[in-house]
């Protein structure tokens, strides 16, 4: 596990990447950003009332040297931010409403990322996923050609590393969604030094069963190959045919994937969520994520049950995404 994050740390250190943390008074956030600044890995920006943040840091014995603190209430360029927000929302909000909305730390932080004053954002220690993701979808939006954001987990056990997607966001992805998730998951895999070999999963292998569910995956494979012909990708596969060479030889002898897949695309959120939790709890894999992918700029969501170490790691991931 250490190796995974030492790879990311090497990638991002010295690149002057700035990451916004909207939850400036949260003890876990303060502990993590103090460490990030001390190690000079990236440039943290805390959002909130300066005195409240400094008092909280002093109370828990955390050093805030070289950490920028921005208070939306006193931010001198608020008018410019309001204008940019109104423009981005294409007139759906008035200037007055925009000003009120931007006093919300998540919206304010997301606008700093959108206006290139920061490279990425990490929130969710004290906010719901919706509070973190909604501003990102409204302001930063998905990359050209990508319709939806998706959530991946990096599954790690000793030297083994795999990518599971989508395990966090899209309940019932269609063929186009699955193809996009596959292509984006390949980018995420490379970030962790995994050369992607992508299996599109189902309960059928190469036509062993036929149903609308299996046909959806077959079509997703076709679309993904069209979108990114250079990728090693195939399906539909049952998990054993994608992962066990002897099974692949029997069930899919002509496939480019011969039981050596390392990126697994699940056909639904139900399957993905169950799959990663089985690997985590029965297989003793560590599940790193969810990492949000498909956005124009990186925004990531913490679990409200996170600790300072989780914040530190997600900040490294977010910084690495900013380099892609």
Tab-separated table of C-alpha atoms in Angstrom:
chain	number	residue	atom	x	y	z
A	1	UNK	CA	0.000	0.000	0.000
A	2	UNK	CA	2.868	2.348	0.828
A	3	UNK	CA	4.242	1.832	-2.669
A	4	UNK	CA	0.999	3.006	-4.257
A	5	UNK	CA	1.129	6.344	-2.480
A	6	UNK	CA	4.896	6.749	-2.704
A	7	UNK	CA	4.427	6.546	-6.514
A	8	UNK	CA	1.810	9.320	-6.351
A	9	UNK	CA	3.919	11.388	-3.954
A	10	UNK	CA	6.889	11.288	-6.327
A	11	UNK	CA	4.637	12.300	-9.221
A	12	UNK	CA	3.151	15.366	-7.528
A	13	UNK	CA	5.981	16.704	-5.312
A	14	UNK	CA	7.600	19.831	-6.675
A	15	UNK	CA	4.836	20.471	-9.234
A	16	UNK	CA	3.313	23.354	-7.192
A	17	UNK	CA	-0.158	21.779	-7.303
A	18	UNK	CA	-2.745	23.568	-5.168
A	19	UNK	CA	-5.683	21.699	-3.662
A	20	UNK	CA	-8.701	23.376	-2.025
A	21	UNK	CA	-10.134	22.024	1.232
A	22	UNK	CA	-13.504	23.694	1.873
A	23	UNK	CA	-13.836	22.191	5.380
A	24	UNK	CA	-11.193	24.421	6.947
A	25	UNK	CA	-12.090	23.914	10.607
A	26	UNK	CA	-12.315	20.120	10.499
A	27	UNK	CA	-9.664	18.530	12.719
A	28	UNK	CA	-8.902	15.723	10.211
A	29	UNK	CA	-8.488	18.215	7.367
A	30	UNK	CA	-6.195	20.452	9.445
A	31	UNK	CA	-4.008	17.494	10.460
A	32	UNK	CA	-3.671	16.300	6.848
A	33	UNK	CA	-3.007	19.700	5.253
A	34	UNK	CA	-0.410	20.539	7.889
A	35	UNK	CA	1.450	17.356	6.908
A	36	UNK	CA	1.066	18.031	3.167
A	37	UNK	CA	2.472	21.545	3.596
A	38	UNK	CA	5.274	20.398	5.914
A	39	UNK	CA	6.353	17.716	3.431
A	40	UNK	CA	6.015	20.262	0.562
A	41	UNK	CA	3.995	17.754	-1.450
A	42	UNK	CA	1.376	20.261	-2.603
A	43	UNK	CA	-0.054	23.683	-1.743
A	44	UNK	CA	-3.180	23.410	0.442
A	45	UNK	CA	-5.824	26.160	0.427
A	46	UNK	CA	-8.260	26.162	3.354
A	47	UNK	CA	-11.691	27.782	3.069
A	48	UNK	CA	-13.378	29.408	6.081
A	49	UNK	CA	-13.065	32.055	8.753
A	50	UNK	CA	-9.366	32.689	9.352
A	51	UNK	CA	-9.640	33.184	13.137
A	52	UNK	CA	-11.828	30.086	13.559
A	53	UNK	CA	-9.389	27.966	11.511
A	54	UNK	CA	-6.343	29.271	13.391
A	55	UNK	CA	-8.016	28.746	16.787
A	56	UNK	CA	-8.958	25.169	15.895
A	57	UNK	CA	-5.426	24.460	14.627
A	58	UNK	CA	-3.920	25.863	17.831
A	59	UNK	CA	-6.326	23.799	19.932
A	60	UNK	CA	-5.218	20.524	18.314
A	61	UNK	CA	-1.555	21.553	18.101
A	62	UNK	CA	-1.312	21.767	14.323
A	63	UNK	CA	1.053	24.110	12.453
A	64	UNK	CA	-0.461	26.161	9.597
A	65	UNK	CA	2.695	27.809	8.236
A	66	UNK	CA	2.689	28.247	4.417
A	67	UNK	CA	-1.030	27.386	4.173
A	68	UNK	CA	-3.314	29.871	2.436
A	69	UNK	CA	-6.663	30.547	4.128
A	70	UNK	CA	-9.470	32.195	2.159
A	71	UNK	CA	-12.671	33.444	3.766
A	72	UNK	CA	-15.568	33.779	1.269
A	73	UNK	CA	-17.069	36.528	3.495
A	74	UNK	CA	-14.064	38.803	2.981
A	75	UNK	CA	-12.719	37.579	-0.376
A	76	UNK	CA	-11.687	40.664	-2.368
A	77	UNK	CA	-12.345	39.135	-5.799
A	78	UNK	CA	-15.849	37.937	-4.931
A	79	UNK	CA	-17.456	40.132	-7.625
A	80	UNK	CA	-15.318	38.478	-10.324
A	81	UNK	CA	-16.234	35.043	-8.972
A	82	UNK	CA	-19.936	35.965	-8.963
A	83	UNK	CA	-19.736	37.107	-12.602
A	84	UNK	CA	-17.953	33.904	-13.638
A	85	UNK	CA	-20.543	31.808	-11.801
A	86	UNK	CA	-23.525	33.602	-13.401
A	87	UNK	CA	-21.898	33.123	-16.823
A	88	UNK	CA	-21.184	29.430	-16.161
A	89	UNK	CA	-24.759	28.817	-15.026
A	90	UNK	CA	-25.912	30.517	-18.257
A	91	UNK	CA	-28.241	32.952	-16.529
A	92	UNK	CA	-29.966	30.321	-14.366
A	93	UNK	CA	-29.012	32.382	-11.295
A	94	UNK	CA	-29.076	36.131	-10.641
A	95	UNK	CA	-26.017	37.979	-9.321
A	96	UNK	CA	-27.705	38.259	-5.937
A	97	UNK	CA	-28.355	34.507	-5.794
A	98	UNK	CA	-24.837	33.772	-7.043
A	99	UNK	CA	-23.349	35.838	-4.224
A	100	UNK	CA	-25.419	33.939	-1.660
A	101	UNK	CA	-24.559	30.536	-3.207
A	102	UNK	CA	-20.837	31.329	-3.298
A	103	UNK	CA	-20.794	31.912	0.464
A	104	UNK	CA	-21.213	28.127	0.638
A	105	UNK	CA	-17.671	26.789	1.019
A	106	UNK	CA	-18.107	23.916	-1.458
A	107	UNK	CA	-19.419	26.188	-4.216
A	108	UNK	CA	-16.750	28.780	-3.404
A	109	UNK	CA	-13.967	26.172	-3.471
A	110	UNK	CA	-15.244	24.672	-6.714
A	111	UNK	CA	-15.218	28.115	-8.333
A	112	UNK	CA	-11.566	28.569	-7.307
A	113	UNK	CA	-10.810	25.354	-9.210
A	114	UNK	CA	-12.945	26.398	-12.202
A	115	UNK	CA	-11.183	29.802	-12.433
A	116	UNK	CA	-7.725	28.147	-12.266
A	117	UNK	CA	-6.864	29.501	-8.830
A	118	UNK	CA	-6.478	25.903	-7.656
A	119	UNK	CA	-5.931	22.571	-9.405
A	120	UNK	CA	-8.424	20.386	-7.517
A	121	UNK	CA	-10.713	20.046	-4.514
A	122	UNK	CA	-11.187	17.557	-1.668
A	123	UNK	CA	-14.333	17.724	0.473
A	124	UNK	CA	-16.817	15.426	2.183
A	125	UNK	CA	-15.354	15.001	5.686
A	126	UNK	CA	-18.332	16.941	7.041
A	127	UNK	CA	-20.531	17.165	3.929
A	128	UNK	CA	-22.630	14.637	2.020
A	129	UNK	CA	-21.508	13.305	-1.359
A	130	UNK	CA	-24.265	15.392	-2.998
A	131	UNK	CA	-22.910	18.588	-1.362
A	132	UNK	CA	-19.458	17.850	-2.794
A	133	UNK	CA	-20.430	16.536	-6.228
A	134	UNK	CA	-23.323	18.874	-7.135
A	135	UNK	CA	-21.164	22.044	-7.423
A	136	UNK	CA	-18.612	20.077	-9.474
A	137	UNK	CA	-21.280	18.875	-11.922
A	138	UNK	CA	-22.802	22.364	-12.224
A	139	UNK	CA	-19.547	24.311	-12.534
A	140	UNK	CA	-16.637	22.099	-13.602
A	141	UNK	CA	-18.788	19.644	-15.608
A	142	UNK	CA	-17.718	16.495	-17.408
A	143	UNK	CA	-15.004	16.296	-20.055
A	144	UNK	CA	-15.996	16.699	-23.723
A	145	UNK	CA	-17.460	13.425	-24.968
A	146	UNK	CA	-18.130	12.167	-21.436
A	147	UNK	CA	-21.753	12.300	-20.347
A	148	UNK	CA	-21.408	11.304	-16.702
A	149	UNK	CA	-18.874	11.200	-13.927
A	150	UNK	CA	-18.136	7.795	-12.398
A	151	UNK	CA	-16.510	6.403	-9.259
A	152	UNK	CA	-13.648	3.908	-9.210
A	153	UNK	CA	-11.855	2.009	-6.473
A	154	UNK	CA	-8.229	0.931	-6.632
A	155	UNK	CA	-8.140	-2.473	-4.958
A	156	UNK	CA	-4.764	-3.176	-3.342
A	157	UNK	CA	-3.379	-6.283	-1.626
A	158	UNK	CA	0.397	-6.535	-1.221
A	159	UNK	CA	1.775	-6.247	-4.792
A	160	UNK	CA	-1.618	-6.703	-6.484
A	161	UNK	CA	-3.450	-3.635	-7.845
A	162	UNK	CA	-6.773	-3.635	-9.717
A	163	UNK	CA	-9.298	-1.017	-10.815
A	164	UNK	CA	-13.039	-1.603	-10.185
A	165	UNK	CA	-15.636	0.720	-11.767
A	166	UNK	CA	-18.301	2.076	-11.436
A	167	UNK	CA	-18.828	1.231	-7.780
A	168	UNK	CA	-20.101	4.594	-6.544
A	169	UNK	CA	-22.160	6.798	-8.880
A	170	UNK	CA	-24.214	5.425	-11.807
A	171	UNK	CA	-27.008	3.061	-10.775
A	172	UNK	CA	-27.959	1.694	-14.194
A	173	UNK	CA	-25.366	2.693	-16.821
A	174	UNK	CA	-26.271	2.108	-20.472
A	175	UNK	CA	-23.828	0.907	-23.154
A	176	UNK	CA	-22.510	4.413	-23.848
A	177	UNK	CA	-21.992	5.057	-20.129
A	178	UNK	CA	-20.125	1.761	-19.699
A	179	UNK	CA	-17.870	2.521	-22.668
A	180	UNK	CA	-17.023	5.962	-21.242
A	181	UNK	CA	-16.393	4.470	-17.782
A	182	UNK	CA	-14.011	1.932	-19.356
A	183	UNK	CA	-12.011	4.596	-21.207
A	184	UNK	CA	-11.807	6.901	-18.170
A	185	UNK	CA	-10.837	3.965	-15.924
A	186	UNK	CA	-7.871	3.307	-18.218
A	187	UNK	CA	-6.595	6.870	-17.500
A	188	UNK	CA	-7.052	6.308	-13.764
A	189	UNK	CA	-5.217	2.972	-13.958
A	190	UNK	CA	-2.182	4.602	-15.595
A	191	UNK	CA	-2.076	7.179	-12.827
A	192	UNK	CA	-1.305	4.270	-10.471
A	193	UNK	CA	1.214	2.702	-12.871
A	194	UNK	CA	-1.253	0.004	-13.936
A	195	UNK	CA	-1.083	-0.705	-17.683
A	196	UNK	CA	-4.802	-1.216	-18.332
A	197	UNK	CA	-6.204	-4.530	-19.554
A	198	UNK	CA	-9.930	-3.976	-19.394
A	199	UNK	CA	-12.633	-6.602	-18.916
A	200	UNK	CA	-16.295	-5.665	-19.335
A	201	UNK	CA	-18.114	-7.941	-16.906
A	202	UNK	CA	-21.439	-9.751	-17.112
A	203	UNK	CA	-23.010	-13.084	-16.114
A	204	UNK	CA	-22.166	-14.369	-19.591
A	205	UNK	CA	-18.888	-14.956	-21.472
A	206	UNK	CA	-18.790	-14.298	-25.206
A	207	UNK	CA	-22.450	-15.100	-25.856
A	208	UNK	CA	-22.858	-18.023	-23.419
A	209	UNK	CA	-26.129	-16.355	-22.402
A	210	UNK	CA	-28.203	-13.838	-24.328
A	211	UNK	CA	-30.385	-11.183	-22.736
A	212	UNK	CA	-30.798	-7.377	-22.843
A	213	UNK	CA	-28.280	-7.208	-19.939
A	214	UNK	CA	-25.578	-9.137	-21.807
A	215	UNK	CA	-26.255	-7.330	-25.093
A	216	UNK	CA	-25.759	-4.011	-23.278
A	217	UNK	CA	-22.231	-5.095	-22.341
A	218	UNK	CA	-21.457	-6.426	-25.842
A	219	UNK	CA	-22.459	-3.041	-27.279
A	220	UNK	CA	-20.381	-1.247	-24.602
A	221	UNK	CA	-17.289	-3.209	-25.711
A	222	UNK	CA	-17.901	-2.170	-29.324
A	223	UNK	CA	-18.331	1.514	-28.391
A	224	UNK	CA	-15.268	1.541	-26.118
A	225	UNK	CA	-13.104	0.069	-28.884
A	226	UNK	CA	-14.417	2.766	-31.201
A	227	UNK	CA	-13.660	5.511	-28.659
A	228	UNK	CA	-10.166	4.243	-27.814
A	229	UNK	CA	-8.905	1.691	-30.364
A	230	UNK	CA	-5.473	1.609	-28.702
A	231	UNK	CA	-6.849	0.102	-25.456
A	232	UNK	CA	-6.666	-3.600	-24.612
A	233	UNK	CA	-10.335	-4.225	-23.889
A	234	UNK	CA	-12.795	-7.087	-24.349
A	235	UNK	CA	-15.970	-8.714	-23.055
A	236	UNK	CA	-18.524	-9.665	-22.199
A	237	UNK	CA	-16.861	-11.795	-19.521
A	238	UNK	CA	-17.844	-13.572	-16.365
A	239	UNK	CA	-15.328	-12.637	-13.712
A	240	UNK	CA	-13.531	-15.992	-13.766
A	241	UNK	CA	-13.045	-15.805	-17.553
A	242	UNK	CA	-11.472	-12.357	-17.141
A	243	UNK	CA	-9.240	-13.331	-14.228
A	244	UNK	CA	-8.309	-17.032	-14.407
A	245	UNK	CA	-6.100	-18.019	-17.403
A	246	UNK	CA	-7.312	-21.648	-17.492
A	247	UNK	CA	-10.953	-20.498	-17.585
A	248	UNK	CA	-10.183	-17.878	-20.252
A	249	UNK	CA	-8.576	-20.576	-22.399
A	250	UNK	CA	-11.817	-22.588	-22.312
A	251	UNK	CA	-14.403	-19.826	-22.435
A	252	UNK	CA	-12.702	-17.122	-24.529
A	253	UNK	CA	-9.742	-18.698	-26.369
A	254	UNK	CA	-9.592	-15.967	-29.031
A	255	UNK	CA	-9.760	-12.983	-26.685
A	256	UNK	CA	-6.961	-10.432	-26.149
A	257	UNK	CA	-7.689	-10.840	-22.441
A	258	UNK	CA	-6.474	-14.233	-21.276
A	259	UNK	CA	-7.271	-14.221	-17.582
A	260	UNK	CA	-4.949	-11.225	-17.137
A	261	UNK	CA	-7.419	-8.329	-16.814
A	262	UNK	CA	-6.607	-5.670	-14.205
A	263	UNK	CA	-9.428	-3.156	-14.860
A	264	UNK	CA	-12.930	-4.513	-14.275
A	265	UNK	CA	-16.015	-2.656	-15.499
A	266	UNK	CA	-19.180	-3.798	-13.760
A	267	UNK	CA	-22.520	-3.733	-15.636
A	268	UNK	CA	-24.390	-1.897	-12.853
A	269	UNK	CA	-23.774	-0.060	-9.599
A	270	UNK	CA	-25.390	-2.967	-7.763
A	271	UNK	CA	-22.798	-5.408	-9.154
A	272	UNK	CA	-19.882	-2.992	-8.695
A	273	UNK	CA	-20.708	-2.054	-5.120
A	274	UNK	CA	-21.230	-5.678	-4.080
A	275	UNK	CA	-18.107	-6.772	-5.986
A	276	UNK	CA	-15.687	-4.333	-4.389
A	277	UNK	CA	-17.036	-4.975	-0.901
A	278	UNK	CA	-16.651	-8.753	-1.328
A	279	UNK	CA	-13.028	-8.261	-2.450
A	280	UNK	CA	-12.468	-5.892	0.479
A	281	UNK	CA	-14.067	-8.009	3.206
A	282	UNK	CA	-13.446	-11.576	2.039
A	283	UNK	CA	-10.327	-11.036	-0.060
A	284	UNK	CA	-8.702	-8.559	2.387
A	285	UNK	CA	-8.026	-5.978	-0.335
A	286	UNK	CA	-7.754	-2.330	0.653
A	287	UNK	CA	-10.279	-0.265	-1.317
A	288	UNK	CA	-8.867	3.170	-2.183
A	289	UNK	CA	-11.638	5.506	-3.286
A	290	UNK	CA	-14.103	6.278	-4.585
A	291	UNK	CA	-12.064	8.366	-7.012
A	292	UNK	CA	-14.307	10.511	-9.199
A	293	UNK	CA	-13.403	10.454	-12.887
A	294	UNK	CA	-14.730	12.086	-16.033
A	295	UNK	CA	-14.708	15.685	-14.740
A	296	UNK	CA	-12.815	18.513	-16.462
A	297	UNK	CA	-10.854	19.114	-13.244
A	298	UNK	CA	-10.439	16.822	-10.238
A	299	UNK	CA	-12.911	16.947	-7.353
A	300	UNK	CA	-12.983	14.094	-4.848
A	301	UNK	CA	-15.330	13.131	-2.066
A	302	UNK	CA	-14.243	11.889	1.363
A	303	UNK	CA	-16.317	9.598	3.516
A	304	UNK	CA	-17.694	11.351	6.578
A	305	UNK	CA	-16.126	8.549	8.615
A	306	UNK	CA	-12.648	9.338	7.208
A	307	UNK	CA	-9.503	9.973	9.228
A	308	UNK	CA	-6.581	12.355	8.590
A	309	UNK	CA	-4.667	9.625	6.722
A	310	UNK	CA	-7.606	9.209	4.297
A	311	UNK	CA	-7.607	12.969	3.663
A	312	UNK	CA	-3.853	12.935	3.010
A	313	UNK	CA	-4.156	10.038	0.535
A	314	UNK	CA	-7.142	11.496	-1.328
A	315	UNK	CA	-5.279	14.805	-1.647
A	316	UNK	CA	-2.363	12.936	-3.296
A	317	UNK	CA	-4.782	11.221	-5.695
A	318	UNK	CA	-6.473	14.545	-6.535
A	319	UNK	CA	-3.093	16.186	-7.204
A	320	UNK	CA	-2.072	13.276	-9.451
A	321	UNK	CA	-5.338	13.626	-11.405
A	322	UNK	CA	-4.524	17.304	-11.938
A	323	UNK	CA	-1.361	16.256	-13.810
A	324	UNK	CA	-3.240	14.050	-16.291
